[in-house]
Coordinates of C-alpha atoms and ligand atoms in Angstrom, one line a residue:
X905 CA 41.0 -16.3 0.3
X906 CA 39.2 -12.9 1.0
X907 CA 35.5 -14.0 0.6
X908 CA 33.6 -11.2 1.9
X909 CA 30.1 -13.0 2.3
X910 CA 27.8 -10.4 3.4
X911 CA 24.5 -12.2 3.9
X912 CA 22.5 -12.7 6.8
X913 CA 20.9 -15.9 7.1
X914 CA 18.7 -15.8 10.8
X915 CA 15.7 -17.3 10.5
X916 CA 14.2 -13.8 9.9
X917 CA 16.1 -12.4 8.4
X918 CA 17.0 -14.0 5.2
X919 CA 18.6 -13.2 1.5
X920 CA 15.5 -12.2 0.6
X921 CA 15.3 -9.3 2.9
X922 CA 18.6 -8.0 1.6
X923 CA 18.1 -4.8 -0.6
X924 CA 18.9 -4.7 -4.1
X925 CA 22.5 -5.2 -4.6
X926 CA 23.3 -5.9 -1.2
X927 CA 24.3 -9.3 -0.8
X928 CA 27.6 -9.8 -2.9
X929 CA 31.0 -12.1 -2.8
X930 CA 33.9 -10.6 -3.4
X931 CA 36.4 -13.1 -4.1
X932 CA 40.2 -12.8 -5.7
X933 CA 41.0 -12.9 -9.0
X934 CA 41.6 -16.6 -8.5
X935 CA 38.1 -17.0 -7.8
X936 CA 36.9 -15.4 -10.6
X937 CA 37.7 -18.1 -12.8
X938 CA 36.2 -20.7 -11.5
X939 CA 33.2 -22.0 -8.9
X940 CA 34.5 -23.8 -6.6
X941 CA 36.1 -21.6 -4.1
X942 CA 33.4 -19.7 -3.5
X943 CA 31.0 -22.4 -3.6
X944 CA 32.7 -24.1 -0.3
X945 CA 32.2 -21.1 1.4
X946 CA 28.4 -21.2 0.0
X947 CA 28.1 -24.5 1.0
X948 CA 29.2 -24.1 4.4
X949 CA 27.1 -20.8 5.2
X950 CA 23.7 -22.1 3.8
X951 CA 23.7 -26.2 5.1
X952 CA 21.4 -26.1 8.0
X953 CA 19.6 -23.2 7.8
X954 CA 16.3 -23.9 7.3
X955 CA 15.3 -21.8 4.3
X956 CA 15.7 -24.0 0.6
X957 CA 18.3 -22.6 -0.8
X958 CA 20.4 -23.1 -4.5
X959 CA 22.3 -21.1 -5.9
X960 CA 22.1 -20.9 -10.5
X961 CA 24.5 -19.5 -13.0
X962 CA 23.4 -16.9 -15.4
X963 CA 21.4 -19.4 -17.5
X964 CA 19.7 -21.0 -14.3
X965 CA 21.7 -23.7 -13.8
X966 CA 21.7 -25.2 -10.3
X967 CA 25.2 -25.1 -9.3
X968 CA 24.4 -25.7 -5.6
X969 CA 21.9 -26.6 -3.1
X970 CA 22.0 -27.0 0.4
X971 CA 20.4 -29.7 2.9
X972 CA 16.9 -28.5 2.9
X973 CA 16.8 -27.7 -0.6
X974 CA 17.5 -31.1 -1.2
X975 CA 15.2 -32.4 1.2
X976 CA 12.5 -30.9 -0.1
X977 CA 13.1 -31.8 -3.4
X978 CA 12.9 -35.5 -2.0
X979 CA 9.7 -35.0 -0.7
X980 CA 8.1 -34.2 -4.5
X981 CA 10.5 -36.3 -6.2
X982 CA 11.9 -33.6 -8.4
X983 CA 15.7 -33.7 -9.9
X984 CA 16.7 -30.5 -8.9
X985 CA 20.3 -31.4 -7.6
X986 CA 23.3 -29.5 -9.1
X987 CA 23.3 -29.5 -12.7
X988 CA 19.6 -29.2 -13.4
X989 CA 18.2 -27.0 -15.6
X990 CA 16.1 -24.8 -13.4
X991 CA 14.2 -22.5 -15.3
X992 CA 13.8 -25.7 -18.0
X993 CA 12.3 -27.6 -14.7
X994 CA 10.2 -24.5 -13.8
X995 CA 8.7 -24.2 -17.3
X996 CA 7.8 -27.7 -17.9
X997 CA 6.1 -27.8 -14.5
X998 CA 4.4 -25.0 -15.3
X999 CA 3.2 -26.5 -18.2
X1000 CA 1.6 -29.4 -16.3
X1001 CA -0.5 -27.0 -14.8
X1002 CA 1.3 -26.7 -11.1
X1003 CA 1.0 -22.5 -10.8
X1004 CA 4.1 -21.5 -8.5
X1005 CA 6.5 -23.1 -11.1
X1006 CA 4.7 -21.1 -13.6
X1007 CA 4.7 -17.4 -11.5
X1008 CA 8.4 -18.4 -10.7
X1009 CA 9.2 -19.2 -14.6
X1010 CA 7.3 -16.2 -15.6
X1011 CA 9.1 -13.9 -13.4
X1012 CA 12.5 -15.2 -14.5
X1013 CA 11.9 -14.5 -17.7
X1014 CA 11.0 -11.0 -16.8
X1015 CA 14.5 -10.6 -15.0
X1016 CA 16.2 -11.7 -17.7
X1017 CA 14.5 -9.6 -20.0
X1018 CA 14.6 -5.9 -17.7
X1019 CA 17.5 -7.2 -16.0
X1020 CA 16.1 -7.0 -12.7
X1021 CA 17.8 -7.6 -9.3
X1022 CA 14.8 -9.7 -7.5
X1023 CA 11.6 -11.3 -7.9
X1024 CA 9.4 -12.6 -5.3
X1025 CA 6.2 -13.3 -4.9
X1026 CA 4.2 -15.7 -1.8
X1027 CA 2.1 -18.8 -3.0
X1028 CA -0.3 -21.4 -0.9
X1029 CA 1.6 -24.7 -0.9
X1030 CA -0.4 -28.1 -2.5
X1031 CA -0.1 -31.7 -1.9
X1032 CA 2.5 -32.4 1.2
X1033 CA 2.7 -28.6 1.8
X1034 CA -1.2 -27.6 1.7
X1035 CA -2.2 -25.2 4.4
X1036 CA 1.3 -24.0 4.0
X1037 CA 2.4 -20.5 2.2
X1038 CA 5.8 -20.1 0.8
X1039 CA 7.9 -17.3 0.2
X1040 CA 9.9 -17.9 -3.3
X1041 CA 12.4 -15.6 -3.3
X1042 CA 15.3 -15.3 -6.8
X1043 CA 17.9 -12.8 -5.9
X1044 CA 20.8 -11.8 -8.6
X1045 CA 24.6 -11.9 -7.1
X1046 CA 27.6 -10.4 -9.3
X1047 CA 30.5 -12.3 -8.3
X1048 CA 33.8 -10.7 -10.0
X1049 CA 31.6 -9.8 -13.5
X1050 CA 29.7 -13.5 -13.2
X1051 CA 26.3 -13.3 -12.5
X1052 CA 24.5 -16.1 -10.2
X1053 CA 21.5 -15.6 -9.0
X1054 CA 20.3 -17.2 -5.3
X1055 CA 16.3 -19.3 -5.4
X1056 CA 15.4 -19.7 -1.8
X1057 CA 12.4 -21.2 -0.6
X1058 CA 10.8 -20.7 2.8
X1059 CA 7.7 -20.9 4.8
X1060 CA 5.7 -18.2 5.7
X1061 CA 2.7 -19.7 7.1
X1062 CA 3.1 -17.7 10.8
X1063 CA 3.0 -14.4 8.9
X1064 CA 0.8 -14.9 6.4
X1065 CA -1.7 -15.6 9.3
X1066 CA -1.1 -13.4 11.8
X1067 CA -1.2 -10.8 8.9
X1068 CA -4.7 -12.5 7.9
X1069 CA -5.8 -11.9 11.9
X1070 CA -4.7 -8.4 11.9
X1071 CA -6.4 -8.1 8.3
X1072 CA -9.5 -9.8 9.5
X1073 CA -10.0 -7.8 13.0
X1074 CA -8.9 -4.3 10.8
X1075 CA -11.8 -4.8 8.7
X1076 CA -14.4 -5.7 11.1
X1077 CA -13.2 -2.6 12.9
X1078 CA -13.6 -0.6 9.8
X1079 CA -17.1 -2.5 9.6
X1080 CA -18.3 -1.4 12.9
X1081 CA -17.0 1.9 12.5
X1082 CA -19.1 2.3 8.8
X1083 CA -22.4 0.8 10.7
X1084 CA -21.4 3.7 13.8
X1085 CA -21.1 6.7 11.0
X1086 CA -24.4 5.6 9.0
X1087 CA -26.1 6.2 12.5
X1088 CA -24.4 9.2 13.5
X1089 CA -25.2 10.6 10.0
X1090 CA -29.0 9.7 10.1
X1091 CA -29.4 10.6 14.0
X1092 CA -27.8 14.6 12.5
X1093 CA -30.0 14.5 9.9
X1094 CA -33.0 13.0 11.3
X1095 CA -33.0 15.0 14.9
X1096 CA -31.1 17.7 14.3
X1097 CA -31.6 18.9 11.2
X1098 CA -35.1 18.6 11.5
X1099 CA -34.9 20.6 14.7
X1100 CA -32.8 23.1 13.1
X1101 CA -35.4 23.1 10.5
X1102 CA -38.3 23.8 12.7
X1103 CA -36.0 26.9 14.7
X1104 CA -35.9 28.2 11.2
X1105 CA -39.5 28.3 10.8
X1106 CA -40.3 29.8 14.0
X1107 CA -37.8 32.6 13.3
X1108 CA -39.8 33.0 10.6
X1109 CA -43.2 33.7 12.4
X1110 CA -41.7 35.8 15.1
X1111 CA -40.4 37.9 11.8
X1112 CA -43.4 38.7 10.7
X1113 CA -45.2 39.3 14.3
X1114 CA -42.5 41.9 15.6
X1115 CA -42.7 45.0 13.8
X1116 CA -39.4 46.7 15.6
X1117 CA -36.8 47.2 13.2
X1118 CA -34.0 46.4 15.3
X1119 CA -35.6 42.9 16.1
X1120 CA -36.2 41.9 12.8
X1121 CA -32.6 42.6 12.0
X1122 CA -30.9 40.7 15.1
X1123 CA -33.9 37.6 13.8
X1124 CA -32.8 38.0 10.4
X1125 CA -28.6 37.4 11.5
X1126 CA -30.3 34.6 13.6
X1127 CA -31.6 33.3 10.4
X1128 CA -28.3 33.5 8.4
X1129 CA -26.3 31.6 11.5
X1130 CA -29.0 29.0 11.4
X1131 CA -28.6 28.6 7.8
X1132 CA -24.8 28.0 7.7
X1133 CA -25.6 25.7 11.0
X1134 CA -27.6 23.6 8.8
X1135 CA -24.9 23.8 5.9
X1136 CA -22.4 22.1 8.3
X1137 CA -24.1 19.7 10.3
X1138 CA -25.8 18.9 6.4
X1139 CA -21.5 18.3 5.3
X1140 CA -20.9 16.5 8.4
X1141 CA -23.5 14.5 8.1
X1142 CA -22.6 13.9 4.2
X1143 CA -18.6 13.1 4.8
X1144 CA -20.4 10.6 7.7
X1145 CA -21.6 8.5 4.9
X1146 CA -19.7 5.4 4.4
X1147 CA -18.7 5.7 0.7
X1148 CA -20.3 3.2 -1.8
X1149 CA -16.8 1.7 -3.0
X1150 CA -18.0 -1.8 -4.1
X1151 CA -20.8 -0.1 -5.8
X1152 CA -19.0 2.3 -7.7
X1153 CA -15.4 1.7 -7.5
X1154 CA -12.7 4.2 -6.1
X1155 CA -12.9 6.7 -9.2
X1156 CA -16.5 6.9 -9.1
X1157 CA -16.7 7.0 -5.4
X1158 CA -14.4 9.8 -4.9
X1159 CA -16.0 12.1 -7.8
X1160 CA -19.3 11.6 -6.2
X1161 CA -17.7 12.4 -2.7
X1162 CA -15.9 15.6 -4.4
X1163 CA -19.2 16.5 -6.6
X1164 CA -21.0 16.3 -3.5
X1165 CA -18.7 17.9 -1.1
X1166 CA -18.4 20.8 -3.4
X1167 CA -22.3 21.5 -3.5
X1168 CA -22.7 21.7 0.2
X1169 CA -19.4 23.5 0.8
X1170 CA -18.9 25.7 -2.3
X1171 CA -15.6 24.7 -3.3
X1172 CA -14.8 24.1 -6.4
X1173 CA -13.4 20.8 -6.7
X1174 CA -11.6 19.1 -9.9
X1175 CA -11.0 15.3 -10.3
X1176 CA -8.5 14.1 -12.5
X1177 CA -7.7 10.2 -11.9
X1178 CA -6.8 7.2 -13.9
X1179 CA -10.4 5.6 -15.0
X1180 CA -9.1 2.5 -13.3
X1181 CA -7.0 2.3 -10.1
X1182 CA -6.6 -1.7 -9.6
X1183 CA -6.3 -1.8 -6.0
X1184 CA -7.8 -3.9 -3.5
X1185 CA -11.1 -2.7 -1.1
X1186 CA -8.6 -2.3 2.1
X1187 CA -6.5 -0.1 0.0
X1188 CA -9.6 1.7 -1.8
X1189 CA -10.9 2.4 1.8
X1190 CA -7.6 4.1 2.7
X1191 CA -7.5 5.6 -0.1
X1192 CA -11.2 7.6 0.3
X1193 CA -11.0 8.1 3.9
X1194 CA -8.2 9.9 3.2
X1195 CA -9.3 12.2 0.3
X1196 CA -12.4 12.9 2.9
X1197 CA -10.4 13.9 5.8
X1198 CA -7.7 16.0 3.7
X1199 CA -11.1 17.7 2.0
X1200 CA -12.8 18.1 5.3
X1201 CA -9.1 20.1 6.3
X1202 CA -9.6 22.4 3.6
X1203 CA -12.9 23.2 3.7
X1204 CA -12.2 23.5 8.0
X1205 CA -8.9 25.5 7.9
X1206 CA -8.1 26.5 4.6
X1207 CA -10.4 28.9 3.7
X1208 CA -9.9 27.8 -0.5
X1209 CA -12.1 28.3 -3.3
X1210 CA -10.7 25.1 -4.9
X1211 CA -9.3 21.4 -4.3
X1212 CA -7.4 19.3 -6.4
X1213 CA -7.6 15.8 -6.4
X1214 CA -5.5 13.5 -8.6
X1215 CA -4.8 9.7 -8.5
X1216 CA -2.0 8.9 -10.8
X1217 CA -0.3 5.4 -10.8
X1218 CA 3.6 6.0 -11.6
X1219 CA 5.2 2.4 -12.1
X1220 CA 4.8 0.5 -9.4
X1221 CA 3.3 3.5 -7.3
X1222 CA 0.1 5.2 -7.1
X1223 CA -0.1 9.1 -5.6
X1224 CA -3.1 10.1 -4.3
X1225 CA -2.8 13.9 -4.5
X1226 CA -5.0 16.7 -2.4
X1227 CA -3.9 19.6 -2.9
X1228 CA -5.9 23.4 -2.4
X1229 CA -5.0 27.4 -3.2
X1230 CA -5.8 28.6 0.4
X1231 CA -3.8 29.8 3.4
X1232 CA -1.4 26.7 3.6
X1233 CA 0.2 25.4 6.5
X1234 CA 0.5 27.4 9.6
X1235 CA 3.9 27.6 10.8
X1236 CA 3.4 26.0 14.0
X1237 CA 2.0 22.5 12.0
X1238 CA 0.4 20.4 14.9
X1239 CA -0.8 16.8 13.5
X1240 CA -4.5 16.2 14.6
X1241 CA -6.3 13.3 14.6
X1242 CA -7.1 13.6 11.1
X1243 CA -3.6 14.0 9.3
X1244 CA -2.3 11.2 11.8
X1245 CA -5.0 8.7 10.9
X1246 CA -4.1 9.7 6.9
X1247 CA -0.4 8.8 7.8
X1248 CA -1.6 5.9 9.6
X1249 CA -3.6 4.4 7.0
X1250 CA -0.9 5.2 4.4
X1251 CA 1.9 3.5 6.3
X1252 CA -0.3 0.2 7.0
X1253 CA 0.2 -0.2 3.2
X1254 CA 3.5 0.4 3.2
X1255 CA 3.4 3.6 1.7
X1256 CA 4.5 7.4 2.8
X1257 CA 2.3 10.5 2.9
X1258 CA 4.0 14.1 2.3
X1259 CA 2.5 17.3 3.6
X1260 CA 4.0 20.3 1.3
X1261 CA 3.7 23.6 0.9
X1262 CA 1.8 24.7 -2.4
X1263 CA 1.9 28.0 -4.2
X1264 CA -0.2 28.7 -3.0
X1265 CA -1.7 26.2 -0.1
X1266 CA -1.2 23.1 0.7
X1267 CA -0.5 19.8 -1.0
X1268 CA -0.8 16.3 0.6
X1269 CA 0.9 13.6 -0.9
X1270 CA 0.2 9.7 -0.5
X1271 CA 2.2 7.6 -2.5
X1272 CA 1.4 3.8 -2.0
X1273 CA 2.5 1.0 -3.4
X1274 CA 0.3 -0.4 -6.5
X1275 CA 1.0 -4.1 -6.0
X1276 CA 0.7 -6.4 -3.1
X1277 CA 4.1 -7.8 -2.6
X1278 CA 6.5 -4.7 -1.5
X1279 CA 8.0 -6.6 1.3
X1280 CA 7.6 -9.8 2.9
X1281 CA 5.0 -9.2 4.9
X1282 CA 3.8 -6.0 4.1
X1283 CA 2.9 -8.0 0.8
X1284 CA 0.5 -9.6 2.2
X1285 CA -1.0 -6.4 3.2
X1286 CA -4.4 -7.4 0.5
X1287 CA -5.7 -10.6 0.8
X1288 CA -7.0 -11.7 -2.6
X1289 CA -4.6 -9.3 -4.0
X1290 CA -1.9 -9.5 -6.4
X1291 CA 0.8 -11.6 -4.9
X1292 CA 2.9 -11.7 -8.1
X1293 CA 5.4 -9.0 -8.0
X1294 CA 9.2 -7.9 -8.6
X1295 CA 10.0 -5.9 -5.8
X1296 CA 9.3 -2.7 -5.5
X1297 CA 11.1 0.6 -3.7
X1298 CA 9.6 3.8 -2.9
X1299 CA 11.1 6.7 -2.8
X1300 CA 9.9 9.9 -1.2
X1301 CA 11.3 13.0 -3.2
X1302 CA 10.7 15.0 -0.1
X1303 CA 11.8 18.5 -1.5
X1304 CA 12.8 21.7 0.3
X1305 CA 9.3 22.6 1.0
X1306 CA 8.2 19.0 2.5
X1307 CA 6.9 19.6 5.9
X1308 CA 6.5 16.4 7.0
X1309 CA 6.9 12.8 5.6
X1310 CA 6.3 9.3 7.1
Ligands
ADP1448 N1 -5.6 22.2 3.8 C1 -5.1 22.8 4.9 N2 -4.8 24.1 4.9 C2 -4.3 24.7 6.0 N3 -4.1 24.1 7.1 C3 -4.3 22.8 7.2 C4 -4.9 22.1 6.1 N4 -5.0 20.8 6.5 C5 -4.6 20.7 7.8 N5 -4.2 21.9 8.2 C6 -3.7 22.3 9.6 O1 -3.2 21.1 10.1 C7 -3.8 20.9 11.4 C8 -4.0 19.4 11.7 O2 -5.0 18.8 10.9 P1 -5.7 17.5 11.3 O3 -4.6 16.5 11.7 O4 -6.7 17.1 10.3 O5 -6.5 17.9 12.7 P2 -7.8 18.8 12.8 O6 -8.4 19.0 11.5 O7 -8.6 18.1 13.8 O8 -7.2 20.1 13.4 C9 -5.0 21.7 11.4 O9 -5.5 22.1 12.6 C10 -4.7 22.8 10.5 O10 -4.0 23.8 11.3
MG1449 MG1 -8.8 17.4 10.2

């Protein structure tokens, strides 16, 4: 029999991790008729691993199980050997009220109906499980023009909390970091600006006292460099701030960062978002630090008279667009600290930023993706997020002109 079984099963690395499409039989035309062949092989491969796994026909059927499957179905009394209806168990769970049978229905439905490939999605476990989180992964297979579909089950309590712990220690980070620019920003505007302020006046008085024309002219330059000192330590000071996100929400926050960014820098800034971008405050953080650094590069380097901004959610992505009409990249692109920490940020999320040429100047792309659950654990990325989700791909149309994707 040429059974081509190309799935593996490590305790990492499990169907679920498969892309789209990837894990397949490919059995003889003797095979095609029936189940059984194939199902020995099954059988064989997925006893004893530890994930729960069963495999369901194209009207989610069970048509087989392995051990911990069943074991676990011992353990909460449920009939779900081979021959149960699965989805018909699902919903009527669901119906009692018990939530993960309810997701899982709900998200079967939805392949059926878009003919998806996959649905996943992580949930806390209750009763015998609780303090446990479980990964429920449904996976379609086309054997020979049949269509099965795999359900396995396993526990994902490790990542979930070391993803928690890096979660937890990121944000207090970010935290101290927020408390650390508040101070910088008030020490700028309360010492040195006031200083600056006080220069300004003095240059003022030695104006008027000198009467040499050459004096009052190299005073009066003096006077023009203080003023666009002010202007920038005023901007730094202002991009210092630590934005107001649960206050306002990301749309708000950033038009108030671009209205006010504009007045003290004179660029002309336009805003065009989506009035709501549902993402969650780790994300929205990203999100703005971003849209200040990549606004902080143009007014630094490329001498524009106006910025773009654009949030747009496409599907199950949302690009975050900066773009400007200045100089544009210099040929010899070296990434500071600034674009790094943008690619950084972006990448923690599972997402991609693009750094392109524009006609003319520059255009920075972020594309991340809108809901929690991209990959296993990358979905956990927002706690308190949305953990329901059919998985999601991104794909970066890097063009000719991209100079640099992550
Ligand atoms: N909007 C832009 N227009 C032109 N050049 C830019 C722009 N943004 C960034 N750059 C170039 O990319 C380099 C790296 O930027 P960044 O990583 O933020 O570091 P830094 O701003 O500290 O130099 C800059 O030094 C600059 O040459
Ligand atoms: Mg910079």
């Amino acid at each position: 029999m040429d059974l081509e079984l190309r799935l593996s099963l490590g305790a990492e690395d499990t169907l679920a991790d498969f892309p789209e499409g990837q894990a397949r039989f490919s059995p003889t035309d003797q095979d095609t008729q029936s189940h059984p062949a194939f199902l020995d092989l099954f059988q064989r491969v997925v006893d004893g691993l530890p994930e729960q796994i069963a495999l369901v026909d194209e009207k989610w059927h069970i048509i087989a199980v392995n051990e911990a499957w069943t074991a676990a179905a011992k353990v909460y009394g449920y009939e779900l050997a081979p021959g149960a209806d699965y989805l018909g168990f699902c919903e009527a769970r669901g119906r009692e009220g018990h939530k993960p049978t309810r997701i899982a229905a709900a998200g079967i439905r939805a392949m059926d109906e878009n003919r998806e490939q996959s649905f996943r999605f992580i949930y806390e476990g209750s009763g015998a499980w609780e303090g446990k989180a479980f990964q429920l992964c449904i996976n379609r297979l086309e054997i020979a023009g049949h269509s099965y579909a795999t359900v396995t089950r396993y526990d994902v309590t490790e990542l979930v909390n070391l993803r928690h712990m890096r979660e937890d220690f990121a944000s207090s980070m970010i935290e101290g970091q927020g408390i650390e620019r508040r101070r910088i920003a008030r020490e700028v505007h309360d010492s040195t600006m006031q200083l600056l302020a006080c220069l300004g006046l003095s240059l003022g008085q030695l104006k008027r006292a000198k009467r040499s024309k050459a004096t009052a002219e190299i005073v009066s330059e003096m006077e023009e460099m203080l003023g666009e000192a002010q202007r920038e330590l005023r901007t730094l000071a202002y991009l210092a701030h630590p934005p107001q996100l649960r206050d306002l929400g990301l749309v708000e926050a950033i038009r108030q960062l671009a209205d006010g960014f504009g007045r003290r820098t004179g660029l002309k800034i336009t805003v065009e978002a989506e009035n709501s971008v549902n993402v969650c405050q780790n994300t929205q953080l990203a999100i703005y630090r971003a849209v200040q650094e990549a606004l902080s590069n143009v007014h630094r380097h490329a001498g524009a008279t106006e910025a773009f901004i654009g949030l747009h959610a496409r599907r199950s992505t949302l690009h975050v667009v900066i773009a400007d009409n200045g100089r544009g990249m210099p040929d010899d692109l070296h990434l500071g600290v600034g674009l790094a920490s943008i690619r950084e940020r972006v990448a923690e999320l599972g997402g991609r930023l693009s750094i392109r040429r524009g006609e003319p100047g520059l255009v920075l792309v972020a594309s991340i993706p809108l809901r929690a659950a991209l990959r296993a654990v990358g979905g956990m990325a927002c706690r308190g997020g949305p953990i329901l989700s059919n998985v999601a791909t991104v794909h970066g149309d890097s063009g000719p002109d991209t100079l640099l994707t992550s």
